[in-house]
Amino acid sequence: MTTHDEHAHPELGFWRKYIFSTDHKIIGIQYIITAMAMAVVGGVLSMLMRLQLGWPGTLWPSLENIFPTGFAGGVMEPGFYLSLVTMHGTIMVFFLFTAVLTGGFGNFLIPLQIGARDMAFPLLNALSYWTFLLSCITILGALFATGGPPLGGWTAYAPLSAVPAMGPGQGDGMTLWIVAIALFTASGLMGGLNYVTTLLTMRTKGMSMMRLPLTQWALFITAILGTLAFPVLLAAGILLTFDRIGGTSFFVPAGLFLADGTLIDHSGGHPLLWQHLFWFFGHPEVYIVLLPAMGIASDILSTFARKPIFSYKMMVYSMSAIAFLSFIVWGHHMFLSGMNPLLGSLFTLTTLLIAIPSAVKTFNWIGTILGARIQFTVPMLFALGFVSTFISGGLSGIFLGTSASDIAMHDTYFVVGHFHLVMAVAPLFAAFAGIYFWFPKMFGRMMNMTAGKVHFWISFVGVNCVFMTMHASGVAGHLRRIYDPTQYAFLEPVYGMNQFISISAFVLGAAQILFLVNFFASIWFGPKASVNPWNATTLEWTVPSPPGHGNFGPELPVVERWAFDYSVPGAKEDFVMQTEAPARVESS
Amino acid sequence: MASGSGTGKVTVPGAVLGVLLFVFVLVSVWMLSTERFWFVDLASEHGASVDTVYVVVLIVTGVAFVATQLLLAFIVTRYGARNGERAAYWHENARAEAILIGGTAVTLTVLVFLGQYVWYQIYFTDPPADSMVVEVTGQQFQWVFRYPGDDGVFGNVDPALVTVTDPIGVDRSGAGADDILVVGQMHAIQNQPVLVRIRSTDVIHNFHLPHMRVKQDAVPGMTIEVGFTPTDTGEYEIACAELCGLNHFAMSGMLTVDATQAEFDQWLEDQLVFQ
Amino acid sequence: MPAITEDTTTVRVPEPIQPRDGFGPPPRPPEEDGGGEDPRPGWRPAFPVSRGRLVLWLVLTVVVMLFAGFSSAYIILRGAPAWQNVALPASLWANTFVLLASSVTMEWTRRRTVEGHTASAKKWMAATAALGAAFLGGQVLAWMELAGAGVYLASTLHSSFLYILTGMHGLHLAGGIAALAYVSAGVFRNRYSAAGHEPVTLCATYWHFMDGLWVYLFLLLMLA
């Protein structure tokens, strides 16, 4: 077992090599490409939403041809709009961000960066991907369910989600939604067990925990978060399913009736129970998305700043603190839910507490690039974009975490702008940075950097036009999940803003097509990549692009230093690989 | 700041990003402070303190926002790569970190106390004894208001008694005999405290009075009380702020604040015809 | 519990560490190691727990969180005005006794395997599986007893929890029986000697855990 013979593996056929593979690199790429396909669906849904919000009630006869029921008569139906809201949120949160950041980068990077040949349980890993794919198909199936897709939002608040008769789409569509989320949970748990085990037991010689790249720390903490949070969502989903099909009353109180007077046969449950269980999962989920993004951005910032990461230890501690605190802040989603106001005070305190480690991370990123020699590559631009949007979105969270100002902000576009910046745009930028950065390692070719720069500049301007403006429209009172804002006279000041946001969103969406074309064209036509095109220090840059099966040569690498030795005084070059023996340069 | 060899330089992408960030900060500050996109006009007593908390948080986070984004803009502009130069090699500064963490913690503590002071006033202060009590029931997709009538007591409700004219099923045999039901219309009197008892008969709604800074979920199985005192007469829109199903967007209503008790009584009397 | 992993059971001959790049003194050994595949002879993984045991504990963490979700729902709804206790079927006591007994036999299985008495271990393992199956059968009988008394899934909140918690626990125990069946194939082929008995000890840990979980759930359903 100490030596690894490349020739011991018989050459695998196309199907075994690229489709039913147990190689972590292939599985990671499968996750990334599947998530990109889901993102296209989720993105198109959001464009349709913007169409309605910008120009409510306008006739779109051509769209009626594509969506005969959604655009019956050429005008978007209210139910269709709410389905867009629900499916956009669900697809993006679970099937894009969670999947691409933990499933995609986690699988691809963990063994490569810690010096292992594969995950601890390659077969379980493959099973995790195929379960994920099944959940993707299921959630897409909800789009075509009888009665339409669910319309209760990605949070699926009970009793709207618990009683199928409460709305169209709450029948079969909602059932498929629950099944998809349960499958996704199972897939995430399989991945999480694998990540933790691999990171703890398979690090190569010299790769101590405190020498891990920050991406690895982030993925490690994320995997633990998932292990603790996903089962609670699963429990909530099981109880919800019994409410829907078994006649139980966990989330449905007695004495409810429909608009036509039909009594609902339930007794005794509590709607807030769902919210408690959901957000106990839901808030850690925010960090399941955000932590890997932070890790990726940290590593990329340091690489292209050509400067060590500032305060590595505090980066690790603050991520751990964020992970811990994320389990005791869920109530800030429920300030106005009728929950005991005393709990509101408590959750305000814990929520503002979590702002401290978040601020630490921001300081450290700025400390990293201060006095640097920044190379403005495409990954670096996106990493800088990540920092900027994280600051904007993080700060606007303080308004919402303070229960008193949340009275004004709750359920408005201020919230929409906030969570998009902090858990959609920032992670998306980190994911883009990661893809541009590791693409050469994935496919052995470089992406087109000119197209990448155009992609960045449009995206960076676009997201700020869209989501900062949403903050302002939220202050003006614009409610979220509203099909037609012109229903309310007090929203008149935001009508124009909505059009501005919509046009910006279309431009932003178009720029992503550029990315997709660049991605797929570069797989075949990009210029060949060298072993270490970015002069980075971590282990994956010591092996060919793309690495062969088993990642490393006959001997696993031995790690001699941390991952951030850039611009070491006296060193021959401005980066020192992690495998470089300390004798060559003494670093402090 | 300590730097490596050489001085670094201003690069084109760095400068562009720096200028973009600068413009972005300017536009954001304008957008979030201009009268044009400010809150809807305030018309309640406690709303002023909600707005104050918002403004204080806006100033504090605004300073942090401007400072960090502009620092970012400065750094990307100033510290571009120049051929052959090395960046500075330092990666710890415990003192700077401690100061920044301490500063953040102190600032946030102040915000917590300020916010909780207002929160306490709204949620932990007994409503004034002379409050006018109104019950509001959310149901797909309308607001049903109920006034207790002359006896000042609400009758029981029973889903079995729901009819076309009685959407919440008031038991008319007892205290409910003189209850007055109105759909979509609520009246209150200027400077007289109102206590709203919020219920729901199907899903979760949110009783939202933007001008009064009232926003409270209506949860089936619960009765949640919220008080406010309208300070200006006029008509104010009522909205549902929690996704409640198909026609959520259209679940609106109108609050009319009357100048005098007499006007209010007259309106209430007019409603008797529909009971 | 000594940190035994499969890797350490094979004897390796330590070799002197060679300087690698041809310059400078030989690299000093790093202070801390990972636990991965051995890149150099004579080196031991530093992580003190075997991969199998680590995964088992992670799985148990997932199970704990799942039932923590159910438990918190139980505790919150326990305060609801509509809560109505139903009488627990008497057979649950018998089932509990059976499950506790199975834990004892499981422990004997483990000890016999560790000591290398494979023949004895086989018997105890068969007994454990039989007791586990008897427990599951007993739980079904308890359901029938409940249904016979007119208490169904949707009757009251308490009965809903009664059915769902027993059902979820039963599913997990069935998984334990499946694992036992899988491991028993190895025991019956004498693969697990005194030195390589990890699958059996892992099964034992899971089994005891399920036992403890049941006692917890039983107490929750009975007392709360």
Tab-separated table of N, CA and C in Angstrom, chain A residues 331-413:
chain	number	residue	atom	x	y	z
A	331	GLY	N	-33.786	32.178	15.617
A	331	GLY	CA	-34.993	32.948	15.919
A	331	GLY	C	-35.036	34.321	15.286
A	332	HIS	N	-33.906	34.812	14.739
A	332	HIS	CA	-33.975	36.151	14.136
A	332	HIS	C	-34.783	36.142	12.840
A	333	HIS	N	-35.138	34.953	12.371
A	333	HIS	CA	-36.056	34.903	11.238
A	333	HIS	C	-37.499	35.018	11.707
A	334	MET	N	-37.702	35.000	13.022
A	334	MET	CA	-39.053	34.851	13.565
A	334	MET	C	-39.434	35.958	14.540
A	335	PHE	N	-38.761	37.112	14.450
A	335	PHE	CA	-39.053	38.187	15.405
A	335	PHE	C	-40.537	38.531	15.434
A	336	LEU	N	-41.168	38.541	14.266
A	336	LEU	CA	-42.556	38.995	14.186
A	336	LEU	C	-43.525	37.831	14.006
A	337	SER	N	-43.073	36.633	14.366
A	337	SER	CA	-43.889	35.453	14.101
A	337	SER	C	-44.885	35.180	15.206
A	338	GLY	N	-44.850	35.969	16.276
A	338	GLY	CA	-45.692	35.660	17.406
A	338	GLY	C	-44.937	34.886	18.474
A	339	MET	N	-43.660	34.636	18.202
A	339	MET	CA	-42.784	34.003	19.192
A	339	MET	C	-42.655	34.953	20.386
A	340	ASN	N	-42.439	34.388	21.557
A	340	ASN	CA	-42.254	35.193	22.761
A	340	ASN	C	-41.241	36.321	22.507
A	341	PRO	N	-41.659	37.586	22.724
A	341	PRO	CA	-40.748	38.704	22.435
A	341	PRO	C	-39.446	38.644	23.234
A	342	LEU	N	-39.484	37.958	24.368
A	342	LEU	CA	-38.261	37.816	25.156
A	342	LEU	C	-37.218	37.024	24.370
A	343	LEU	N	-37.696	36.007	23.647
A	343	LEU	CA	-36.791	35.252	22.784
A	343	LEU	C	-36.241	36.152	21.687
A	344	GLY	N	-37.084	37.112	21.262
A	344	GLY	CA	-36.619	38.074	20.265
A	344	GLY	C	-35.385	38.815	20.760
A	345	SER	N	-35.417	39.222	22.025
A	345	SER	CA	-34.260	39.915	22.596
A	345	SER	C	-33.047	39.006	22.610
A	346	LEU	N	-33.268	37.771	23.027
A	346	LEU	CA	-32.169	36.809	23.118
A	346	LEU	C	-31.531	36.585	21.750
A	347	PHE	N	-32.385	36.413	20.739
A	347	PHE	CA	-31.855	36.125	19.411
A	347	PHE	C	-31.199	37.361	18.789
A	348	THR	N	-31.642	38.569	19.191
A	348	THR	CA	-30.925	39.764	18.742
A	348	THR	C	-29.494	39.726	19.246
A	349	LEU	N	-29.366	39.353	20.514
A	349	LEU	CA	-28.039	39.316	21.129
A	349	LEU	C	-27.135	38.319	20.406
A	350	THR	N	-27.623	37.077	20.213
A	350	THR	CA	-26.775	36.074	19.576
A	350	THR	C	-26.469	36.469	18.134
A	351	THR	N	-27.447	37.103	17.483
A	351	THR	CA	-27.247	37.467	16.083
A	351	THR	C	-26.155	38.515	15.942
A	352	LEU	N	-26.192	39.520	16.821
A	352	LEU	CA	-25.154	40.535	16.706
A	352	LEU	C	-23.811	39.976	17.169
A	353	LEU	N	-23.867	38.922	18.005
A	353	LEU	CA	-22.636	38.242	18.409
A	353	LEU	C	-21.955	37.620	17.186
A	354	ILE	N	-22.766	37.056	16.283
A	354	ILE	CA	-22.202	36.368	15.125
A	354	ILE	C	-21.591	37.395	14.166
A	355	ALA	N	-21.956	38.656	14.326
A	355	ALA	CA	-21.364	39.686	13.472
A	355	ALA	C	-19.887	39.879	13.812
A	356	ILE	N	-19.490	39.525	15.036
A	356	ILE	CA	-18.089	39.765	15.429
A	356	ILE	C	-17.130	38.868	14.645
A	357	PRO	N	-17.317	37.532	14.669
A	357	PRO	CA	-16.403	36.727	13.832
A	357	PRO	C	-16.504	37.066	12.347
A	358	SER	N	-17.693	37.481	11.897
A	358	SER	CA	-17.807	37.873	10.490
A	358	SER	C	-16.950	39.110	10.230
A	359	ALA	N	-16.963	40.049	11.182
A	359	ALA	CA	-16.138	41.248	11.035
A	359	ALA	C	-14.660	40.871	11.060
A	360	VAL	N	-14.300	39.917	11.914
A	360	VAL	CA	-12.905	39.475	11.981
A	360	VAL	C	-12.438	39.008	10.610
A	361	LYS	N	-13.308	38.238	9.956
A	361	LYS	CA	-12.904	37.731	8.649
A	361	LYS	C	-12.683	38.879	7.661
A	362	THR	N	-13.576	39.866	7.714
A	362	THR	CA	-13.423	40.999	6.814
A	362	THR	C	-12.114	41.737	7.073
A	363	PHE	N	-11.821	41.980	8.350
A	363	PHE	CA	-10.550	42.646	8.674
A	363	PHE	C	-9.385	41.855	8.105
A	364	ASN	N	-9.463	40.537	8.263
A	364	ASN	CA	-8.334	39.713	7.846
A	364	ASN	C	-8.159	39.694	6.332
A	365	TRP	N	-9.277	39.751	5.609
A	365	TRP	CA	-9.137	39.820	4.153
A	365	TRP	C	-8.480	41.132	3.760
A	366	ILE	N	-8.932	42.211	4.419
A	366	ILE	CA	-8.342	43.504	4.093
A	366	ILE	C	-6.877	43.521	4.516
A	367	GLY	N	-6.583	42.919	5.691
A	367	GLY	CA	-5.194	42.822	6.134
A	367	GLY	C	-4.343	42.024	5.151
A	368	THR	N	-4.967	41.052	4.498
A	368	THR	CA	-4.225	40.233	3.548
A	368	THR	C	-3.800	41.025	2.322
A	369	ILE	N	-4.701	41.882	1.832
A	369	ILE	CA	-4.344	42.588	0.593
A	369	ILE	C	-3.647	43.916	0.865
A	370	LEU	N	-3.586	44.328	2.133
A	370	LEU	CA	-2.889	45.575	2.461
A	370	LEU	C	-1.385	45.353	2.305
A	371	GLY	N	-0.753	46.212	1.540
A	371	GLY	CA	0.690	46.056	1.324
A	371	GLY	C	1.019	44.917	0.383
A	372	ALA	N	0.011	44.447	-0.369
A	372	ALA	CA	0.231	43.321	-1.276
A	372	ALA	C	0.738	43.813	-2.626
A	373	ARG	N	0.992	42.863	-3.525
A	373	ARG	CA	1.263	43.205	-4.930
A	373	ARG	C	0.211	42.455	-5.724
A	374	ILE	N	-0.951	43.077	-5.869
A	374	ILE	CA	-2.121	42.355	-6.351
A	374	ILE	C	-2.026	42.083	-7.843
A	375	GLN	N	-2.196	40.824	-8.220
A	375	GLN	CA	-2.319	40.461	-9.637
A	375	GLN	C	-3.801	40.347	-9.948
A	376	PHE	N	-4.280	41.221	-10.821
A	376	PHE	CA	-5.728	41.264	-11.063
A	376	PHE	C	-6.145	40.217	-12.092
A	377	THR	N	-5.978	38.973	-11.719
A	377	THR	CA	-6.482	37.894	-12.562
A	377	THR	C	-7.988	37.785	-12.363
A	378	VAL	N	-8.635	36.995	-13.223
A	378	VAL	CA	-10.089	36.865	-13.085
A	378	VAL	C	-10.484	36.264	-11.730
A	379	PRO	N	-9.823	35.175	-11.271
A	379	PRO	CA	-10.197	34.665	-9.950
A	379	PRO	C	-10.035	35.719	-8.860
A	380	MET	N	-8.968	36.534	-8.954
A	380	MET	CA	-8.745	37.560	-7.939
A	380	MET	C	-9.840	38.607	-7.973
A	381	LEU	N	-10.245	39.002	-9.183
A	381	LEU	CA	-11.307	40.013	-9.281
A	381	LEU	C	-12.571	39.497	-8.606
A	382	PHE	N	-12.907	38.230	-8.880
A	382	PHE	CA	-14.112	37.689	-8.248
A	382	PHE	C	-13.944	37.564	-6.742
A	383	ALA	N	-12.736	37.232	-6.280
A	383	ALA	CA	-12.522	37.137	-4.844
A	383	ALA	C	-12.670	38.517	-4.196
A	384	LEU	N	-12.165	39.554	-4.875
A	384	LEU	CA	-12.343	40.918	-4.349
A	384	LEU	C	-13.819	41.298	-4.382
A	385	GLY	N	-14.502	40.900	-5.444
A	385	GLY	CA	-15.944	41.133	-5.520
A	385	GLY	C	-16.661	40.449	-4.378
A	386	PHE	N	-16.192	39.246	-4.030
A	386	PHE	CA	-16.765	38.535	-2.879
A	386	PHE	C	-16.640	39.376	-1.620
A	387	VAL	N	-15.443	39.919	-1.379
A	387	VAL	CA	-15.239	40.688	-0.150
A	387	VAL	C	-16.174	41.894	-0.125
A	388	SER	N	-16.252	42.601	-1.255
A	388	SER	CA	-17.091	43.798	-1.293
A	388	SER	C	-18.565	43.462	-1.059
A	389	THR	N	-19.072	42.443	-1.733
A	389	THR	CA	-20.499	42.122	-1.562
A	389	THR	C	-20.759	41.534	-0.183
A	390	PHE	N	-19.781	40.807	0.356
A	390	PHE	CA	-19.977	40.278	1.706
A	390	PHE	C	-20.079	41.414	2.713
A	391	ILE	N	-19.258	42.457	2.526
A	391	ILE	CA	-19.339	43.612	3.435
A	391	ILE	C	-20.715	44.258	3.327
A	392	SER	N	-21.156	44.535	2.097
A	392	SER	CA	-22.456	45.195	1.919
A	392	SER	C	-23.573	44.360	2.530
A	393	GLY	N	-23.599	43.079	2.147
A	393	GLY	CA	-24.677	42.217	2.625
A	393	GLY	C	-24.594	41.957	4.116
A	394	GLY	N	-23.384	41.810	4.620
A	394	GLY	CA	-23.216	41.570	6.045
A	394	GLY	C	-23.702	42.744	6.869
A	395	LEU	N	-23.361	43.945	6.430
A	395	LEU	CA	-23.770	45.126	7.194
A	395	LEU	C	-25.282	45.309	7.157
A	396	SER	N	-25.910	45.025	6.018
A	396	SER	CA	-27.359	45.232	5.997
A	396	SER	C	-28.067	44.187	6.859
A	397	GLY	N	-27.348	43.115	7.203
A	397	GLY	CA	-27.921	42.135	8.121
A	397	GLY	C	-28.138	42.688	9.513
A	398	ILE	N	-27.369	43.718	9.882
A	398	ILE	CA	-27.498	44.264	11.233
A	398	ILE	C	-28.872	44.901	11.433
A	399	PHE	N	-29.423	45.504	10.379
A	399	PHE	CA	-30.769	46.077	10.468
A	399	PHE	C	-31.791	44.986	10.798
A	400	LEU	N	-31.562	43.811	10.192
A	400	LEU	CA	-32.538	42.732	10.332
A	400	LEU	C	-32.331	41.955	11.618
A	401	GLY	N	-31.078	41.914	12.077
A	401	GLY	CA	-30.791	41.199	13.309
A	401	GLY	C	-31.226	41.975	14.540
A	402	THR	N	-31.392	43.288	14.410
A	402	THR	CA	-31.904	44.096	15.505
A	402	THR	C	-33.423	44.025	15.456
A	403	SER	N	-34.013	43.388	16.455
A	403	SER	CA	-35.441	43.085	16.354
A	403	SER	C	-36.281	44.343	16.130
A	404	ALA	N	-35.881	45.471	16.743
A	404	ALA	CA	-36.720	46.670	16.639
A	404	ALA	C	-36.743	47.217	15.212
A	405	SER	N	-35.584	47.256	14.540
A	405	SER	CA	-35.623	47.776	13.173
A	405	SER	C	-36.131	46.720	12.203
A	406	ASP	N	-36.138	45.467	12.644
A	406	ASP	CA	-36.705	44.416	11.796
A	406	ASP	C	-38.213	44.613	11.625
A	407	ILE	N	-38.840	45.315	12.572
A	407	ILE	CA	-40.280	45.572	12.415
A	407	ILE	C	-40.522	46.292	11.098
A	408	ALA	N	-39.634	47.241	10.785
A	408	ALA	CA	-39.805	47.969	9.528
A	408	ALA	C	-39.317	47.153	8.336
A	409	MET	N	-38.276	46.359	8.513
A	409	MET	CA	-37.597	45.744	7.373
A	409	MET	C	-38.114	44.360	7.028
A	410	HIS	N	-38.717	43.670	8.004
A	410	HIS	CA	-39.120	42.278	7.821
A	410	HIS	C	-40.002	42.115	6.585
A	411	ASP	N	-39.739	41.034	5.830
A	411	ASP	CA	-40.567	40.696	4.664
A	411	ASP	C	-40.605	41.785	3.589
A	412	THR	N	-39.578	42.640	3.552
A	412	THR	CA	-39.495	43.610	2.461
A	412	THR	C	-38.330	43.235	1.545
A	413	TYR	N	-38.172	44.010	0.485
A	413	TYR	CA	-37.046	43.769	-0.414
A	413	TYR	C	-35.702	44.082	0.224
